[in-house]
mmCIF file of N, CA and C in Angstrom:
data_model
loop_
_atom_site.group_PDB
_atom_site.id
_atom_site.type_symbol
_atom_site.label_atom_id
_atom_site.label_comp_id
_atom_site.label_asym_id
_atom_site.label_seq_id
_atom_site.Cartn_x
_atom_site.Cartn_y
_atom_site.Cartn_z
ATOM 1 N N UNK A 355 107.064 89.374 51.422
ATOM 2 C CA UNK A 355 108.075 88.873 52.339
ATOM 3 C C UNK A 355 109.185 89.906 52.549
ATOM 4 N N UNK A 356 109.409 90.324 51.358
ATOM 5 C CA UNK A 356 110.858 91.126 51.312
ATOM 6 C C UNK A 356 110.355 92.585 52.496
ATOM 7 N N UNK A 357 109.265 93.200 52.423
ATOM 8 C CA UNK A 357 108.316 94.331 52.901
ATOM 9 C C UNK A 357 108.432 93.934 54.276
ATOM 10 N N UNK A 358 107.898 92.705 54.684
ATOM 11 C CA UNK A 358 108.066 92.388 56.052
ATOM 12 C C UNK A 358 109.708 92.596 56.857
ATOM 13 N N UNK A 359 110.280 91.849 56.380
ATOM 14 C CA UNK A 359 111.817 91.630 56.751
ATOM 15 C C UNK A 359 111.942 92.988 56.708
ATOM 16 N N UNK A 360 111.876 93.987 55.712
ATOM 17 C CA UNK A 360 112.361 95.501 55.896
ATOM 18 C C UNK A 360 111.412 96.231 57.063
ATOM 19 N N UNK A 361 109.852 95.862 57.401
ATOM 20 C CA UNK A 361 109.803 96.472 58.246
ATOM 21 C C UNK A 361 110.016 95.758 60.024
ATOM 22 N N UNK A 362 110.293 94.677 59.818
ATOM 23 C CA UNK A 362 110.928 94.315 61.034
ATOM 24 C C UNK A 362 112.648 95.018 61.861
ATOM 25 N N UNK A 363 113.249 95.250 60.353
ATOM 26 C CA UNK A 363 114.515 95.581 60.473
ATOM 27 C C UNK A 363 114.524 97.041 60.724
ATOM 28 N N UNK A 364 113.238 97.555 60.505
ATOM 29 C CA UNK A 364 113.194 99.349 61.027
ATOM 30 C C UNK A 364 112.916 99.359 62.380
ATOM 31 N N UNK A 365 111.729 98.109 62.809
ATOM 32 C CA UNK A 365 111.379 97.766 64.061
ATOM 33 C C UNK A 365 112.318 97.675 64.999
ATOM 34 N N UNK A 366 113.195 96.728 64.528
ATOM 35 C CA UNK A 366 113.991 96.441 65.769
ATOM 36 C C UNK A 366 115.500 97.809 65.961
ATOM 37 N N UNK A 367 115.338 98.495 64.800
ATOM 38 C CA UNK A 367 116.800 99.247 65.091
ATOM 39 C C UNK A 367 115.891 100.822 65.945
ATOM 40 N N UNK A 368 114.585 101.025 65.559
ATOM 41 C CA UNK A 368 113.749 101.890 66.705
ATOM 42 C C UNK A 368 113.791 101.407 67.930
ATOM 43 N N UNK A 369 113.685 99.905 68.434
ATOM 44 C CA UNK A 369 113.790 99.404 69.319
ATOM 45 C C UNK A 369 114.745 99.667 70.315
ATOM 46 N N UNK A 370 115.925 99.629 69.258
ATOM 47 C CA UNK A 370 116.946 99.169 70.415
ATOM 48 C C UNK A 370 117.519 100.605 70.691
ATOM 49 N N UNK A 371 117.120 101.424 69.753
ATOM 50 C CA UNK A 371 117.294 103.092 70.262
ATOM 51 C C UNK A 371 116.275 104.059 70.829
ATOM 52 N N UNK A 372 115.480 103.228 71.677
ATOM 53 C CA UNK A 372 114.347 104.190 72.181
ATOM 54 C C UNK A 372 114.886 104.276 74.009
ATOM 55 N N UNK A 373 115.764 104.432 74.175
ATOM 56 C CA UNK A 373 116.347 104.239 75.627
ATOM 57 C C UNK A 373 115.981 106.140 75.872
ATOM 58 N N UNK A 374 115.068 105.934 77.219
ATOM 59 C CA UNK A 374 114.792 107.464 77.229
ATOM 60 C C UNK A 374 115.733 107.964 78.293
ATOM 61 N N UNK A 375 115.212 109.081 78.275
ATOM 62 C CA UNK A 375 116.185 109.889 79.375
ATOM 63 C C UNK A 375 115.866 109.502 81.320
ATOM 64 N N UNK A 376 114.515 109.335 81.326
ATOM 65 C CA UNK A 376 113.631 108.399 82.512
ATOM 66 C C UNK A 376 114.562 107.416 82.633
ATOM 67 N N UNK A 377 114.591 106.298 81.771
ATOM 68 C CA UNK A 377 115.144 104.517 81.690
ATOM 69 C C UNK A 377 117.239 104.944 81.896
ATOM 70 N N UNK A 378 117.456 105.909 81.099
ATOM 71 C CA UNK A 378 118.976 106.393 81.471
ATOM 72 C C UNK A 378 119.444 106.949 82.995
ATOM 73 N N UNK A 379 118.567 107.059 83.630
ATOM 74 C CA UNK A 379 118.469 107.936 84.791
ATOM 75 C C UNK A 379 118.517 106.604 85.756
ATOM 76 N N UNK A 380 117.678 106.323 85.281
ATOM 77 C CA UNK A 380 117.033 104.938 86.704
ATOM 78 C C UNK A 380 117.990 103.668 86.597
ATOM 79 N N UNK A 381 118.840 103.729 85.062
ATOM 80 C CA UNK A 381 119.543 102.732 85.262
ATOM 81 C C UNK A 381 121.209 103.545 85.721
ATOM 82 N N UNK A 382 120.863 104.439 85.848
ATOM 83 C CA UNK A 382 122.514 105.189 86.638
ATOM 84 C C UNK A 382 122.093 105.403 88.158
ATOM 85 N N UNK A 383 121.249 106.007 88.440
ATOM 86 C CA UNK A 383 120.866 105.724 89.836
ATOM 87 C C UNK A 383 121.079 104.425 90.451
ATOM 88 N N UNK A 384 120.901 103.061 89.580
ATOM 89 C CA UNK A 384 121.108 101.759 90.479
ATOM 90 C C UNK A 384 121.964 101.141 89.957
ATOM 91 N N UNK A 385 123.187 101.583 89.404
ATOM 92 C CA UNK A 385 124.238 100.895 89.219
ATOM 93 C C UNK A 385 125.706 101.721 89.595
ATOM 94 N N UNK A 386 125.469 102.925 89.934
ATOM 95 C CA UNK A 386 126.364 103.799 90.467
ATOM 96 C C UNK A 386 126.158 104.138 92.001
ATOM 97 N N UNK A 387 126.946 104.305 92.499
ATOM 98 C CA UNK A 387 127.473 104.237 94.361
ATOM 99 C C UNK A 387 127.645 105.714 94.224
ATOM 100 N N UNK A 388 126.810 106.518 94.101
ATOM 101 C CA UNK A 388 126.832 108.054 94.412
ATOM 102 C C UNK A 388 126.091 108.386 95.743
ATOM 103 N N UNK A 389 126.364 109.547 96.118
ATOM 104 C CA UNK A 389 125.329 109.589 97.776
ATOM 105 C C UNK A 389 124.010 110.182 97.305
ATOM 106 N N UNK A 390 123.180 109.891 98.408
ATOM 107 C CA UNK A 390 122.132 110.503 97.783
ATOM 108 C C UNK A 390 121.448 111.250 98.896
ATOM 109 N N UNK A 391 120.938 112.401 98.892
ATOM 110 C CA UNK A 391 119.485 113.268 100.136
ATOM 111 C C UNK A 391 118.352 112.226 100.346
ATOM 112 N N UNK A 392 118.035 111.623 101.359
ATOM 113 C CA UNK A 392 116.879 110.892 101.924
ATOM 114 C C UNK A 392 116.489 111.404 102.230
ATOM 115 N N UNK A 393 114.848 111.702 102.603
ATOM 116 C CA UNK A 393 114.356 112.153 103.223
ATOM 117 C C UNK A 393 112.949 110.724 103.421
ATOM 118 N N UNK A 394 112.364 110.595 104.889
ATOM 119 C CA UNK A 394 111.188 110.041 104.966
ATOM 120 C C UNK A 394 110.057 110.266 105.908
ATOM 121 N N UNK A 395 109.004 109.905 105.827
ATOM 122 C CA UNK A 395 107.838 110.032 106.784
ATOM 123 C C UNK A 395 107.075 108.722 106.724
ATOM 124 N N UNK A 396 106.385 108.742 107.721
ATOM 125 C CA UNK A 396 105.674 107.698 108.369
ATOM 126 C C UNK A 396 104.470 108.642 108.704
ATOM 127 N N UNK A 397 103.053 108.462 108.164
ATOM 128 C CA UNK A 397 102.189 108.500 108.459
ATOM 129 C C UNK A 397 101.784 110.262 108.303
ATOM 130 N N UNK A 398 102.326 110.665 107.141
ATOM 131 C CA UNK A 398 102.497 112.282 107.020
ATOM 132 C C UNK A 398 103.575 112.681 108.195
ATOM 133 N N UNK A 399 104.327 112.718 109.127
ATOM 134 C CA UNK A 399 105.614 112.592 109.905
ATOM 135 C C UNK A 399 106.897 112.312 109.794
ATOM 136 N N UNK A 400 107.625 113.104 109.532
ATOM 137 C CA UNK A 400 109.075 113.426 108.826
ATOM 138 C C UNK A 400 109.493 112.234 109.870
ATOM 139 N N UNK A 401 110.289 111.022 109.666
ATOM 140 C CA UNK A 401 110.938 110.584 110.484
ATOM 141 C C UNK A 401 112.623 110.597 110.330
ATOM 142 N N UNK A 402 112.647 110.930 108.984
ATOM 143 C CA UNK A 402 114.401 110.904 108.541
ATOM 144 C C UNK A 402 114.950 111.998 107.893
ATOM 145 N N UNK A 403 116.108 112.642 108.150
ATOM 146 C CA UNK A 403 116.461 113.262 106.824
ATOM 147 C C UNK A 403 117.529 113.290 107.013
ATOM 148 N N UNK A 404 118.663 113.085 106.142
ATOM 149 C CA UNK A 404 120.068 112.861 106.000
ATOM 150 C C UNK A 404 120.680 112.443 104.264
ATOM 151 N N UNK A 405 121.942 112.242 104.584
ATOM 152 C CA UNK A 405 122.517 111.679 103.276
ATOM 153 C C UNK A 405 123.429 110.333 103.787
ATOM 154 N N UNK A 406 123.028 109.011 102.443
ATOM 155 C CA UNK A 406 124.058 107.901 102.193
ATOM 156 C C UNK A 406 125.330 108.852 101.992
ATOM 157 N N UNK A 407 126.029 107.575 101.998
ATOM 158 C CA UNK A 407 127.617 107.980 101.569
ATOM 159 C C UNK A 407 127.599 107.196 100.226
ATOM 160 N N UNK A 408 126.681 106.159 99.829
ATOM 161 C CA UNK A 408 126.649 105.662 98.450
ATOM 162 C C UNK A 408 125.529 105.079 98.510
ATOM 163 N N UNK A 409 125.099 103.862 97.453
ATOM 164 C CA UNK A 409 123.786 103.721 96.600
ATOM 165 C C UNK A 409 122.784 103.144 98.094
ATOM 166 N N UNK A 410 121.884 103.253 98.229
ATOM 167 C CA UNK A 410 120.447 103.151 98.837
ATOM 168 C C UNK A 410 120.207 101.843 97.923
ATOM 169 N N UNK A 411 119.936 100.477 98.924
ATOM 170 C CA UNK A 411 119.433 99.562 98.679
ATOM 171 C C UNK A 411 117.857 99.567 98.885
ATOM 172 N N UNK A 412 116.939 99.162 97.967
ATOM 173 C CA UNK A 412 115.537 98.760 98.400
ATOM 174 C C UNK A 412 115.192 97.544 98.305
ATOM 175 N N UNK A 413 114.763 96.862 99.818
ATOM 176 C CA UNK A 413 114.615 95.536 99.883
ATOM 177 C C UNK A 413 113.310 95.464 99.694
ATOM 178 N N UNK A 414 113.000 93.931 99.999
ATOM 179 C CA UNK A 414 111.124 93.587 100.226
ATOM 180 C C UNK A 414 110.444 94.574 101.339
ATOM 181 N N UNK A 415 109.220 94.867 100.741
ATOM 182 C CA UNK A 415 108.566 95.181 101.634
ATOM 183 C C UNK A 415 108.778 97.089 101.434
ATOM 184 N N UNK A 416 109.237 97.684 100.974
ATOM 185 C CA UNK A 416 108.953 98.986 100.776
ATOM 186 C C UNK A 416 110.353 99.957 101.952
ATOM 187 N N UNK A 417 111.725 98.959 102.493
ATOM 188 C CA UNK A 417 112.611 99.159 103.271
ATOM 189 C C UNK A 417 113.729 99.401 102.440
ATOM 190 N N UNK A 418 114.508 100.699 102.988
ATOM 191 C CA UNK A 418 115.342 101.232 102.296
ATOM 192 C C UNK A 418 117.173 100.891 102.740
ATOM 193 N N UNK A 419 117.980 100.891 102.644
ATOM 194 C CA UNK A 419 119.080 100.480 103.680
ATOM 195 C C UNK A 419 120.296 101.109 102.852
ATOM 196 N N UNK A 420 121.277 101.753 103.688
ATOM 197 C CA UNK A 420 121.838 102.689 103.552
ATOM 198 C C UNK A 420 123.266 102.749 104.329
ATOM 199 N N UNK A 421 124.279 103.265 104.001
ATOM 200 C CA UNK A 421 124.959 103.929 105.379
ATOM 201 C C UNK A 421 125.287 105.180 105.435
ATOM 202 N N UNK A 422 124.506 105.598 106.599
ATOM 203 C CA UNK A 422 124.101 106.965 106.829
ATOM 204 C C UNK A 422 125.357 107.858 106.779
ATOM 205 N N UNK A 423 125.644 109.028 105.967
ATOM 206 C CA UNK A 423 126.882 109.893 105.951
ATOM 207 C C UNK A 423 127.425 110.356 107.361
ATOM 208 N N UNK A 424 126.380 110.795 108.356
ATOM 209 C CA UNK A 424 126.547 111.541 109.331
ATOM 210 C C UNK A 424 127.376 110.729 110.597
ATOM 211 N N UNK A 425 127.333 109.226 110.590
ATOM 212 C CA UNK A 425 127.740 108.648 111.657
ATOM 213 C C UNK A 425 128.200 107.607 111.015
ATOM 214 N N UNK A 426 127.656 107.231 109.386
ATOM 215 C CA UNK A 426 128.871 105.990 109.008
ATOM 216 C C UNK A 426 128.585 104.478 109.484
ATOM 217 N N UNK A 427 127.145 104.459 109.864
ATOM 218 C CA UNK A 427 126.005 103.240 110.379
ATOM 219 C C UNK A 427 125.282 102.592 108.867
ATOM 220 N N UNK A 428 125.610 101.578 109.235
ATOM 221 C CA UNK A 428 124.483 101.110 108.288
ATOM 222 C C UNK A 428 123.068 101.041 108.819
ATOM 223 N N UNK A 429 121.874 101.846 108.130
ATOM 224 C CA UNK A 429 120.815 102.066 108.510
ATOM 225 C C UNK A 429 119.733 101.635 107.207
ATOM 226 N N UNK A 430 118.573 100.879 107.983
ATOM 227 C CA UNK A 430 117.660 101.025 107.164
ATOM 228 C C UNK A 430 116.168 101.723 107.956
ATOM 229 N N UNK A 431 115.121 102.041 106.804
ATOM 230 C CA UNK A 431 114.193 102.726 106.766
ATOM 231 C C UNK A 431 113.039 102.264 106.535
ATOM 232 N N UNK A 432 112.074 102.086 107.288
ATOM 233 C CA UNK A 432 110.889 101.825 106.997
ATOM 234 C C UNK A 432 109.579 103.062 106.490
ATOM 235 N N UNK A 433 109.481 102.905 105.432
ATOM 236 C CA UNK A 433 108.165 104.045 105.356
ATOM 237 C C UNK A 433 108.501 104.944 103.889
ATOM 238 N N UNK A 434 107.645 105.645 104.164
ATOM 239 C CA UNK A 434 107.646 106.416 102.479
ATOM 240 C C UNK A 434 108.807 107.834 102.070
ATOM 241 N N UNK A 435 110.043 107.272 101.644
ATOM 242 C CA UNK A 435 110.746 107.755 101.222
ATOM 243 C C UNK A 435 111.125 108.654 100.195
ATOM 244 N N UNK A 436 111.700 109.409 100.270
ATOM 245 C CA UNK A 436 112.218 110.202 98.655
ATOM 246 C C UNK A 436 113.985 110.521 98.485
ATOM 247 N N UNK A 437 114.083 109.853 98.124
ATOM 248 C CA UNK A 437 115.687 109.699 97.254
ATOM 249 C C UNK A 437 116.033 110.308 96.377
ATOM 250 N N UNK A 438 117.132 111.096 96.685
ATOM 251 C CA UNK A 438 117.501 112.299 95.293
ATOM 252 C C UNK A 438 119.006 111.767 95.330
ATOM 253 N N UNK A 439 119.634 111.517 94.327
ATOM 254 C CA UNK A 439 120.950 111.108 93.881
ATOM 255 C C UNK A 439 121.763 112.456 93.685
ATOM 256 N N UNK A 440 122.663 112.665 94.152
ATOM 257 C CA UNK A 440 123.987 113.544 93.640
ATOM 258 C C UNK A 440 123.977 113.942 91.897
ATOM 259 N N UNK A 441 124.124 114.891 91.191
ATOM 260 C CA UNK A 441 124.377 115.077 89.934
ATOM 261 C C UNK A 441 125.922 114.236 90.095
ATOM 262 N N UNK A 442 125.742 113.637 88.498
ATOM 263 C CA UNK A 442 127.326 113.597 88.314
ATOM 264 C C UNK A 442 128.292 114.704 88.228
ATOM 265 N N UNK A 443 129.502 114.703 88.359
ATOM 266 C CA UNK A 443 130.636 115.471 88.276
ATOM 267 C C UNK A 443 131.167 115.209 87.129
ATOM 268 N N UNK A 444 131.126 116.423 86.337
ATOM 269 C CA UNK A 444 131.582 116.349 85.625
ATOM 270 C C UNK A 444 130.895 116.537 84.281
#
């Protein structure tokens, strides 16, 4: 019993410190309002390229929504995207 309880208690403190650098990334990307480089295509066909002024929403359906830096529109995107976030400052 005592063996168990000790290796549960190694279990769970590995657990709760296995936060990788991937899972640190992806949870700052969607909780921080940084701008980000879009770029997209439709069907191998560049249809977008620009920058948000902050975080890129992804709704149902594979649609991206944004407001575009260049004109200050809220825009969304249909099609296969790639999103690069700003480094932090600092």
């Amino acid at each position: 019993m005592k063996t168990a309880l000790t290796l549960l208690a190694i279990a769970g403190a590995l657990a709760s410190s296995a936060c990788t650098e991937s899972r640190r990334a992806r949870n700052d990307a969607t909780w921080t309002d940084r701008p980000a480089d879009i770029t997209c295509w439709t069907y191998g066909t560049q249809t977008y390229t620009g920058q948000s002024t902050g975080k890129v929403e992804y709704n149902d359906g594979g649609r991206i929504a944004f407001v575009d830096a260049a004109n200050h529109r809220y825009t969304t995107i249909d099609g296969d995207c790639r999103v690069v976030y700003a480094s932090k400052a600092g």
